[in-house]
XYZ file of C-alpha atoms in Angstrom:
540
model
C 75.104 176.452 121.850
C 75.335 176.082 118.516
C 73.919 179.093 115.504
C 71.331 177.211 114.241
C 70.902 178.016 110.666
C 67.814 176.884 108.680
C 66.691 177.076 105.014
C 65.507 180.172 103.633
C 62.181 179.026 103.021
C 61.651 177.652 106.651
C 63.830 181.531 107.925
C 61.077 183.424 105.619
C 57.890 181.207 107.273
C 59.697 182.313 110.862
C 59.965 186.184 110.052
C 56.750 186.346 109.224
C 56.174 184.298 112.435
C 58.322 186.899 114.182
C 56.385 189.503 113.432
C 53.165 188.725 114.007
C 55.102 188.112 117.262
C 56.246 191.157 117.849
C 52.621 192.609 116.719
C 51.563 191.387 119.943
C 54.750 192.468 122.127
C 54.469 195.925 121.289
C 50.683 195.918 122.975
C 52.309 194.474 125.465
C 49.986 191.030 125.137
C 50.895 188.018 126.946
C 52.084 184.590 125.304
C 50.398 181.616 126.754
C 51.984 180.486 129.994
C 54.511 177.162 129.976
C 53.328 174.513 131.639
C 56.016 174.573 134.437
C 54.576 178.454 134.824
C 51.061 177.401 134.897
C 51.547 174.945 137.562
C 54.012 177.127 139.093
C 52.167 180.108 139.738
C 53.254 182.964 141.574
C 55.728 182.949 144.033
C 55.171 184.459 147.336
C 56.713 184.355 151.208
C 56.200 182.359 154.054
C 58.702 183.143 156.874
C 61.979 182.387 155.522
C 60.967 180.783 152.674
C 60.302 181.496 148.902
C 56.997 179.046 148.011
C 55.241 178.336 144.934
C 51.421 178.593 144.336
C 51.698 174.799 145.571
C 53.235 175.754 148.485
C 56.050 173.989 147.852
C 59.634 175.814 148.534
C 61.553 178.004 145.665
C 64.656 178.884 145.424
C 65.890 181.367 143.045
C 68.456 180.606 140.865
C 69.394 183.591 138.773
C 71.922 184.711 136.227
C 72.489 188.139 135.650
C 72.107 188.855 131.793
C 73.312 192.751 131.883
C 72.732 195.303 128.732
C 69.030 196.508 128.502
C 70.487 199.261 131.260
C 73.732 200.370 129.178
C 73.713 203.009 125.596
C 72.485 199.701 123.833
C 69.015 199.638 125.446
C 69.821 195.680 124.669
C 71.218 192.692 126.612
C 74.332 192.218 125.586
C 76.006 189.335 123.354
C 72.996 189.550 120.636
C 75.932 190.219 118.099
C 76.889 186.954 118.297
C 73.909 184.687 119.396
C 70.647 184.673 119.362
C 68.466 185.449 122.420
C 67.066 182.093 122.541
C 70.832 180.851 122.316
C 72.026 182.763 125.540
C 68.850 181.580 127.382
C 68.874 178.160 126.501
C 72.146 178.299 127.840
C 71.157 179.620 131.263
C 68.983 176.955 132.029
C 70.766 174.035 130.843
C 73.372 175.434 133.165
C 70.782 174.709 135.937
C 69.434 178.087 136.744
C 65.531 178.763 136.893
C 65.805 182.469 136.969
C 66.969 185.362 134.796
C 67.666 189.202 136.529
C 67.276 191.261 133.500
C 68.819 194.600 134.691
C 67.366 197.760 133.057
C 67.339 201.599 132.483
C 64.261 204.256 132.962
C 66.517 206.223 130.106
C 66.330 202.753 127.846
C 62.231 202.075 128.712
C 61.724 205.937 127.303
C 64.008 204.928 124.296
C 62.690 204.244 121.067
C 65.866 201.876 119.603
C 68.145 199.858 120.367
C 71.794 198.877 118.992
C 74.308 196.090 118.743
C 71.731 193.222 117.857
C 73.100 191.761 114.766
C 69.750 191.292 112.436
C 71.082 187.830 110.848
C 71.302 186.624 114.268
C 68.030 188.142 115.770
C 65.686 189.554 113.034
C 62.776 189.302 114.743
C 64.263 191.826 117.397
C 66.656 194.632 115.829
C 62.906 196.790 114.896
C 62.122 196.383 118.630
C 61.706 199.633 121.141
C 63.983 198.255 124.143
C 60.747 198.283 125.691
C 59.485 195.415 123.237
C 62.510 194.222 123.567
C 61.989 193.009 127.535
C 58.852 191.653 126.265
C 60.149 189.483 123.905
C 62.809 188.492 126.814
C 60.355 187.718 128.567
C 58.193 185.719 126.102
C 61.831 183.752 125.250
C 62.257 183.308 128.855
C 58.729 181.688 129.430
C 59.644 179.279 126.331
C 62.956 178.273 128.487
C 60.763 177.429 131.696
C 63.223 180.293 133.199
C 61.279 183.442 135.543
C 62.318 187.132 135.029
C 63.210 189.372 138.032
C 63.030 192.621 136.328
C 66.002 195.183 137.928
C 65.875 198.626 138.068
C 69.561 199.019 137.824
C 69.905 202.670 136.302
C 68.052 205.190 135.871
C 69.728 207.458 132.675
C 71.983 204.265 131.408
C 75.453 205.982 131.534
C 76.238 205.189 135.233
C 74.808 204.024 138.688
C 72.655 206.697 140.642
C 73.519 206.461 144.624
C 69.622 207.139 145.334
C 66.645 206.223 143.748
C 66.185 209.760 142.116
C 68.499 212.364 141.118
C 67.950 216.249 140.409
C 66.295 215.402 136.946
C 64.406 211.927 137.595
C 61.867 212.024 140.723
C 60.739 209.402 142.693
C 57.383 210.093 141.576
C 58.822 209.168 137.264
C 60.442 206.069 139.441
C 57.365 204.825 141.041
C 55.550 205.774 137.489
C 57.591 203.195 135.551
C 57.302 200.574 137.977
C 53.284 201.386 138.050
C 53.407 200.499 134.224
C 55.604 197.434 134.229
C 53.481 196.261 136.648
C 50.614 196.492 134.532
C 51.993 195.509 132.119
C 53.307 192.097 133.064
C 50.318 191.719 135.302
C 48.895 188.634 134.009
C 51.997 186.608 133.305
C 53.955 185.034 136.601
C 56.725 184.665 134.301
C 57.539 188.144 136.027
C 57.986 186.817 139.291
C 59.710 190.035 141.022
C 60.131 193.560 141.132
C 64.064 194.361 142.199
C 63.075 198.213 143.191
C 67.098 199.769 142.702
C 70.209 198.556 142.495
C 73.066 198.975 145.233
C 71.831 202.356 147.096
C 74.953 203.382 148.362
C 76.538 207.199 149.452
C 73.765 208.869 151.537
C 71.296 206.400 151.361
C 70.845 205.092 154.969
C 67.860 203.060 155.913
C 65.455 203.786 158.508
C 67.099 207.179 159.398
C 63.853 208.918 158.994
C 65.235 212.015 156.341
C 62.670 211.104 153.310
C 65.849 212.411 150.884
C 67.933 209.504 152.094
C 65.549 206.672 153.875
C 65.939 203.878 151.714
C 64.050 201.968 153.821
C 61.016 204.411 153.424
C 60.563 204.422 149.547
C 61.187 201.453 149.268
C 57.655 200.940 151.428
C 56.853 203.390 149.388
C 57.461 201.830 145.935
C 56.491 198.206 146.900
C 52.936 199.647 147.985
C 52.515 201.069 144.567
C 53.508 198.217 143.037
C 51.487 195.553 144.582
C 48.745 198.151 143.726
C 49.123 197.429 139.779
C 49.988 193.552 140.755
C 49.588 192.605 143.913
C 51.367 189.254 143.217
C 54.876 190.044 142.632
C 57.716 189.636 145.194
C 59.308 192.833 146.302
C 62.768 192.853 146.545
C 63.842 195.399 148.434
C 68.822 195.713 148.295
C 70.123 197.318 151.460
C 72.637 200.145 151.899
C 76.291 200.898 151.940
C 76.604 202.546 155.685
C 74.609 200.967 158.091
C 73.120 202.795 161.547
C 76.353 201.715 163.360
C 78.662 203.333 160.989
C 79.909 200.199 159.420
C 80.164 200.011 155.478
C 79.874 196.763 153.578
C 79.057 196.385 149.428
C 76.780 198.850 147.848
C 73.317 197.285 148.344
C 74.758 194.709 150.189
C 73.604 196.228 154.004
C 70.886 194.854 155.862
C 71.920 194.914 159.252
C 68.966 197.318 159.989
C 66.575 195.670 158.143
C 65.468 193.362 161.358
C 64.358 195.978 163.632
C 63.324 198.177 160.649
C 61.487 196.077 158.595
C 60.009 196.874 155.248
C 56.290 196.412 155.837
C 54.087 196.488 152.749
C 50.536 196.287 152.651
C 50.094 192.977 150.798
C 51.876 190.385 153.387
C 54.192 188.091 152.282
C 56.307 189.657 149.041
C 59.340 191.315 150.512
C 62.613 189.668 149.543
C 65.503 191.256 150.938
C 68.495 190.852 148.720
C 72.426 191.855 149.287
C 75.162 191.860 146.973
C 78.099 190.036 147.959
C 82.152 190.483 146.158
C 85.620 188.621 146.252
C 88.684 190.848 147.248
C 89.683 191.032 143.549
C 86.588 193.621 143.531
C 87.543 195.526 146.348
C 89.557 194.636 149.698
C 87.050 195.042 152.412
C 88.660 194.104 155.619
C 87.581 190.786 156.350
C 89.382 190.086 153.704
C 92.734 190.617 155.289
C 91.464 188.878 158.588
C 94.052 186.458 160.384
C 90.923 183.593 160.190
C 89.914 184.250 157.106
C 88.159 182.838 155.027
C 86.174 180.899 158.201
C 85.120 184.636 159.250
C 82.539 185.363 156.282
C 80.007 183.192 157.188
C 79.665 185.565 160.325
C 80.006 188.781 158.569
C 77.021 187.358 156.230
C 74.772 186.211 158.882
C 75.690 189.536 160.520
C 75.174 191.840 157.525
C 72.052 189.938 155.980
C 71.913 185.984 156.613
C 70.571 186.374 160.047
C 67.183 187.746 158.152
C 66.893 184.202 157.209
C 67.998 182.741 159.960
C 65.634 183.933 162.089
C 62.486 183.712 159.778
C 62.127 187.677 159.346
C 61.930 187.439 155.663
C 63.584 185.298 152.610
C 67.293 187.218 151.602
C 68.129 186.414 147.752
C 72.009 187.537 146.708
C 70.997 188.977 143.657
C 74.716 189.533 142.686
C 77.907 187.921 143.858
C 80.609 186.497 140.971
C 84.379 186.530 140.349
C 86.796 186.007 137.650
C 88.280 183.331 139.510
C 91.736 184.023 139.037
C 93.421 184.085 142.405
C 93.145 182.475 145.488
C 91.535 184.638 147.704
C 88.617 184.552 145.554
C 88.598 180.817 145.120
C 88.247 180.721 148.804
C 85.725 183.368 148.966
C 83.362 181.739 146.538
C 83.815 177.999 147.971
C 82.388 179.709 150.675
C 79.417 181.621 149.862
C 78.773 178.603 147.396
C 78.634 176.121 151.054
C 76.765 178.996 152.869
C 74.124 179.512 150.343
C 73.629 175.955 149.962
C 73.652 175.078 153.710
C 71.234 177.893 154.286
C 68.997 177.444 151.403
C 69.223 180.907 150.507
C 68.374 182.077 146.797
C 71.091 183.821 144.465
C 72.558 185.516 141.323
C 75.327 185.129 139.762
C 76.916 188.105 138.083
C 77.013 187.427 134.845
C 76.072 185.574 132.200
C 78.004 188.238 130.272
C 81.728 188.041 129.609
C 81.941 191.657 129.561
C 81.473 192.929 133.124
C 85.132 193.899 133.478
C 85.059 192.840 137.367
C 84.005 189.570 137.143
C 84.009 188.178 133.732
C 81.053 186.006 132.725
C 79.273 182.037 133.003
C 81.016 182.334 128.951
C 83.625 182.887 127.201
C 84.008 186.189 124.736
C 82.445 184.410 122.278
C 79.423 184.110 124.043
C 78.670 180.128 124.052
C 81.928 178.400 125.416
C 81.211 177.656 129.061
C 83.490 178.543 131.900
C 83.605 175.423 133.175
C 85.862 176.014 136.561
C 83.051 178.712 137.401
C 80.701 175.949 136.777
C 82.481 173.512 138.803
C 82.282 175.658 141.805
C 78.634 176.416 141.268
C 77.701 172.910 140.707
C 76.579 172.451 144.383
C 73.990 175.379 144.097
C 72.789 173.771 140.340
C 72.798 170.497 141.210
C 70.103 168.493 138.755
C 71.270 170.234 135.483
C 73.939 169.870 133.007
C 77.053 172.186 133.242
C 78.107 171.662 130.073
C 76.060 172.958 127.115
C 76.382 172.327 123.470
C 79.851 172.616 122.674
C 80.580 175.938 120.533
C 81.171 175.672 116.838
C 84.578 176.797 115.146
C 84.194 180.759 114.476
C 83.799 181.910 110.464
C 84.447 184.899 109.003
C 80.397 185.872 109.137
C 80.554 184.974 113.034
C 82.250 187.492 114.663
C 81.896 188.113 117.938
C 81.834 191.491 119.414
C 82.443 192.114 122.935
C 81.551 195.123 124.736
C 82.651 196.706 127.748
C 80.292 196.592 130.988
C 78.470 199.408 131.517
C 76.970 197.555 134.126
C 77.143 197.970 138.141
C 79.856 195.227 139.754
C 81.448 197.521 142.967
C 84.431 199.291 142.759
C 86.621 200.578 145.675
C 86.678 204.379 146.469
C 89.019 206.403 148.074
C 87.648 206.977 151.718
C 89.071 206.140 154.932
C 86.554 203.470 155.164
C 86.356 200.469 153.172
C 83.522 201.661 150.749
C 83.347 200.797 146.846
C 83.349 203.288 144.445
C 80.662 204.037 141.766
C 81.234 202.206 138.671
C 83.166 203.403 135.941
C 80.175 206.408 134.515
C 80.574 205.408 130.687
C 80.224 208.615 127.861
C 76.347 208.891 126.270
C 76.553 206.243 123.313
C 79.657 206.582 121.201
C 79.581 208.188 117.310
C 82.491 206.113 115.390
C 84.855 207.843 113.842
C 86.565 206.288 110.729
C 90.298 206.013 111.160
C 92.097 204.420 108.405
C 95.738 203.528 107.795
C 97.637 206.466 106.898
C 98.541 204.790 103.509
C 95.109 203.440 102.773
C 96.286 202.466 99.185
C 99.288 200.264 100.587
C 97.756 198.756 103.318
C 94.617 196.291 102.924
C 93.348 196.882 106.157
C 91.228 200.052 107.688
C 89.781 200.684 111.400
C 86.876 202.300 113.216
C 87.719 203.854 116.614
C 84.395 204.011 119.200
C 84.904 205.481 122.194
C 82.830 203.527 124.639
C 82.757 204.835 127.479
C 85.518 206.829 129.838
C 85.437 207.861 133.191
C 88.551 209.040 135.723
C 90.839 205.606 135.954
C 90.435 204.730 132.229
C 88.101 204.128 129.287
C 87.133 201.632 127.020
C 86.984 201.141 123.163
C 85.839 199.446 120.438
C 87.230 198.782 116.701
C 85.466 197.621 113.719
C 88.877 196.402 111.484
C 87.999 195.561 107.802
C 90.361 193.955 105.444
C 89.756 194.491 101.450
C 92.055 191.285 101.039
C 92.794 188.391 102.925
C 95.434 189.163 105.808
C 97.300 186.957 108.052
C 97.413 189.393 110.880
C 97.052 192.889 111.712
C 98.771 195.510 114.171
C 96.341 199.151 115.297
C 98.559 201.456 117.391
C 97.438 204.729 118.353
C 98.996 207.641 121.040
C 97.239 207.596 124.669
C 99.693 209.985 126.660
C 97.821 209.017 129.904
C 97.694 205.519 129.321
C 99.208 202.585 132.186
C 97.769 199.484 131.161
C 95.130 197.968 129.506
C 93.391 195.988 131.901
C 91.442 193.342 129.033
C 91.221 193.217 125.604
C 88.558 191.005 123.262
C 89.889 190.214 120.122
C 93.829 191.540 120.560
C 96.601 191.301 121.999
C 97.556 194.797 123.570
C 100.488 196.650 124.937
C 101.459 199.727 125.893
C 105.171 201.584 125.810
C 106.010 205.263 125.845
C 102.684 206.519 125.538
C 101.385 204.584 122.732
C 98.959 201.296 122.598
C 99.507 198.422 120.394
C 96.913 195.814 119.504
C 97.692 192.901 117.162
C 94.578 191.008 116.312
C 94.841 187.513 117.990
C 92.111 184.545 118.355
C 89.075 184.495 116.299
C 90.010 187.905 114.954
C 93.886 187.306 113.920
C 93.551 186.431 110.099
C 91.077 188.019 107.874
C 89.037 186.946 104.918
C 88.781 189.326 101.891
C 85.877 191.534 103.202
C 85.391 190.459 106.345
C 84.983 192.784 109.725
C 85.606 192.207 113.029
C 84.615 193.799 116.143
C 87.538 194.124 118.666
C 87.784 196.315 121.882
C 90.037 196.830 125.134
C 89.327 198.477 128.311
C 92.384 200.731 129.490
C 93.694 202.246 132.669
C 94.208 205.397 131.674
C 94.329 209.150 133.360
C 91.511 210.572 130.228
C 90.979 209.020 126.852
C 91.997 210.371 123.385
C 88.663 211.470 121.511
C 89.706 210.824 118.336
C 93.438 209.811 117.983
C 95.226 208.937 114.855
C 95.248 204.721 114.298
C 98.258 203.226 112.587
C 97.121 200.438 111.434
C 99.371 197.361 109.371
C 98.917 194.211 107.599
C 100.895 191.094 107.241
């Protein structure tokens, strides 16, 4: 998609536009329903199925559009397009559906960060709370639905259960009370995802109210369909399952037949599984002599059967890849011919190019498509376009800045079953500390170090590099004992020898224009992270 740049008169009418609109947001009022919406309505359940108002079927085609549950209390990317940019996007790539991940930490949060204000100007004064209404009101405008997704509850990392020592169920069931409300008269917000991946202890059914997924969940969906009796619950399964078998976090539902989440407004419960390539983590069908002609029967036997058998509609609310070996080629030809031959609703982790497992539907700069992931979707977004408005040539005033996920894709953990591992837990949001060249007056170029986020197996950080001349290229090297390799980098081109890491700006952020910044970053395998180390940074 293109940055669509106007004349200042027509950008001045437009802000004042903007924030009359956000006037209303922050009351939380409604914007007038699309048509598609109106005739639409609100989804509910019959059987297997997903149906409209109409009764005709629905099925849910989502893209995962991470961020408002991460230190930025923002969906990611708004540094270098606009919201309405990144959802125009979605659904001329042919999906009808966005899951907006957030955090209770970010809905409690009074700003945000990382929205560049030439870009977005109407949103950079939003709470994050605002902020998912404007989403929302942006959405509508795109004829695309919002599941909203509880995906965190304090935004540095992924909770196993739906509560920890310093967040009750009770604050849980509170928020979801209020968004309920507050979205109650728009179907735009067409489903409540109650928490992401329960995994660890969380079993379902087991009767032990600390653990019993299964139980809150009934427990949550009742309140919910309290405040708004029309949503869809959508109720993610467990890690271990009764029989002692592990699968993805979220992604068990073997239980869920005999054990059914029973709500007291019929037909809303969704059941929805998570679903990864062996690049994320080597389950064991993986290594299988008949793979990959054994997942279908893992899926029916894990959560497809649900389906199959009428108990309730199953929606993959995350599956994706990075596409980069064969194993995961196969993997996703598959689930791509198993959705599609069972009809089964999905979404596709993510839109973002920054989940560090998967990659994203774009490139780091946010508009150029991936077009081989697009290829292999086609099948499930058959009727749209794959290929959106081709992506201008960068400028110095369009830089993009990519970010490391904070967001929940599974990750192996060391157990003597195959379980993933929580995700990466990133540091609370990053102070910069300035690090210039140790001969500021002989070199023309200077650099930020931000500290991202760090956990056990590595870190991740960000540079803002200026240049008070025009440069042809660049080199930042600082000391990270601990270091192994960097995993990806946005921006550079990195190494690492004896210790030390050495970036030399490459792509859209090789040469520099007198005065310009860019934002550059790498994520790094790493034993700790250096807090503050010295940058060396050169020009040429």
């Amino acid at each position: 998609m293109r940055d669509r740049r106007r004349p200042l008169g027509i950008r001045r009418l437009m802000s004042i536009a903007a924030l009359a609109v956000s006037a209303l947001l922050a009351v939380g009022a409604v914007a007038p329903l699309s048509a598609h919406a109106a005739a639409d309505g609100w989804w509910h359940t019959s059987g297997s199925r997903i149906v409209a108002a109409d009764g005709s079927t629905v099925t849910i085609k989502a893209a995962n559009w991470f961020g408002l549950e991460t230190p930025n209390c923002a969906p990611h990317g708004l540094w270098s397009i606009t919201l309405d940019e990144g959802l125009a996007q979605i659904a001329a790539m042919g999906f009808n559906t966005v899951r907006l991940p957030y955090s209770n930490q970010c809905l409690a949060a009074s700003t945000t960060s990382s929205i560049d204000a030439s870009r977005n100007p109407d949103l950079v004064a939003l709470t994050p709370l605002q902020l998912m209404d404007a989403v929302i009101a942006k959405a509508r405008a795109h004829g695309l639905r919002v599941i909203l997704d509880r995906h965190r509850i304090e935004s540095s990392g992924q909770s196993e259960l739906w509560y920890t020592s310093t967040y009750s169920e009770k604050r849980w069931i509170d928020d979801w009370v209020m968004l309920a409300n507050r979205y109650r008269d728009d179907p735009t917000v067409v489903g409540a995802d109650l928490h992401n991946e329960p995994h660890g202890s969380a079993c379902w059914g087991c009767g032990d109210a600390s653990r019993d997924w299964q139980a809150a969940a009934t427990r949550a969906g009742n309140a919910v369909l309290a405040a708004n009796p029309r949503l869809l619950i959508i109720v993610e399964g467990v890690e271990r399952q009764n029989d002692g078998k592990t699968t993805w976090w979220g992604g068990g539902l073997k239980d869920a037949g005999a054990k059914p989440v029973v709500l007291s407004t019929s037909n809303r419960v969704v059941y929805s599984p998570h679903d990864y390539p062996a690049s994320v983590y080597g389950q064991s069908w993986f290594s299988a002599s008949n793979y990959p002609a054994n997942l279908p029967s893992v899926w029916d036997a894990n959560w497809g059967y649900l389906a199959r058998t009428g108990a309730a509609p199953v929606f993959v609310g995350e599956f994706g890849t990075k596409l980069e070996t064969s194993s995961d080629a196969q993997w996703l030809k598959a689930l791509v011919s198993y959705l599609g031959s069972t009809g089964l609703s999905f979404g596709y982790w993510s839109f973002n190019p920054n989940s560090g497992d998967t990659g994203g539907l774009v490139a780091d700069d946010w508009k150029t498509p991936q077009t081989a992931k697009l290829a292999a979707l086609a099948p499930l977004l058959a009727g749209k376009s794959t290929t959106p408005t081709p992506t201008p040539t960068p400028t110095a005033s369009a830089t993009p800045k990519p970010t490391a996920t904070a967001s929940a894709t599974p990750k192996p953990t060391a157990t003597a079953s195959a379980t993933p591992k929580p995700t990466p837990t990133p540091s609370a949001t990053p102070t910069p500390t300035v690090a210039p060249s140790p001969s500021p007056g002989l070199s023309p170029v200077s650099a930020t170090w931000m500290l991202q986020s760090a956990w056990q197996d590595g870190y991740v950080a960000e540079f803002t590099v200026t240049a008070s001349r025009a440069v042809a290229g660049w080199t930042i090297s600082w000391a990270s004992p601990q270091a192994t390799r960097v995993v990806n980098a946005w921006g550079m081109s990195c190494a690492v020898g004896s210790g030390t890491i050495s970036c030399t700006g490459s792509d859209w952020a090789g040469a520099l224009a007198t005065g310009q910044s860019v934002r550059v970053g790498l994520q790094v395998a790493a034993g700790s992270a250096p807090p503050s180390p010295r940058l060396t940074v050169t020009a040429r």
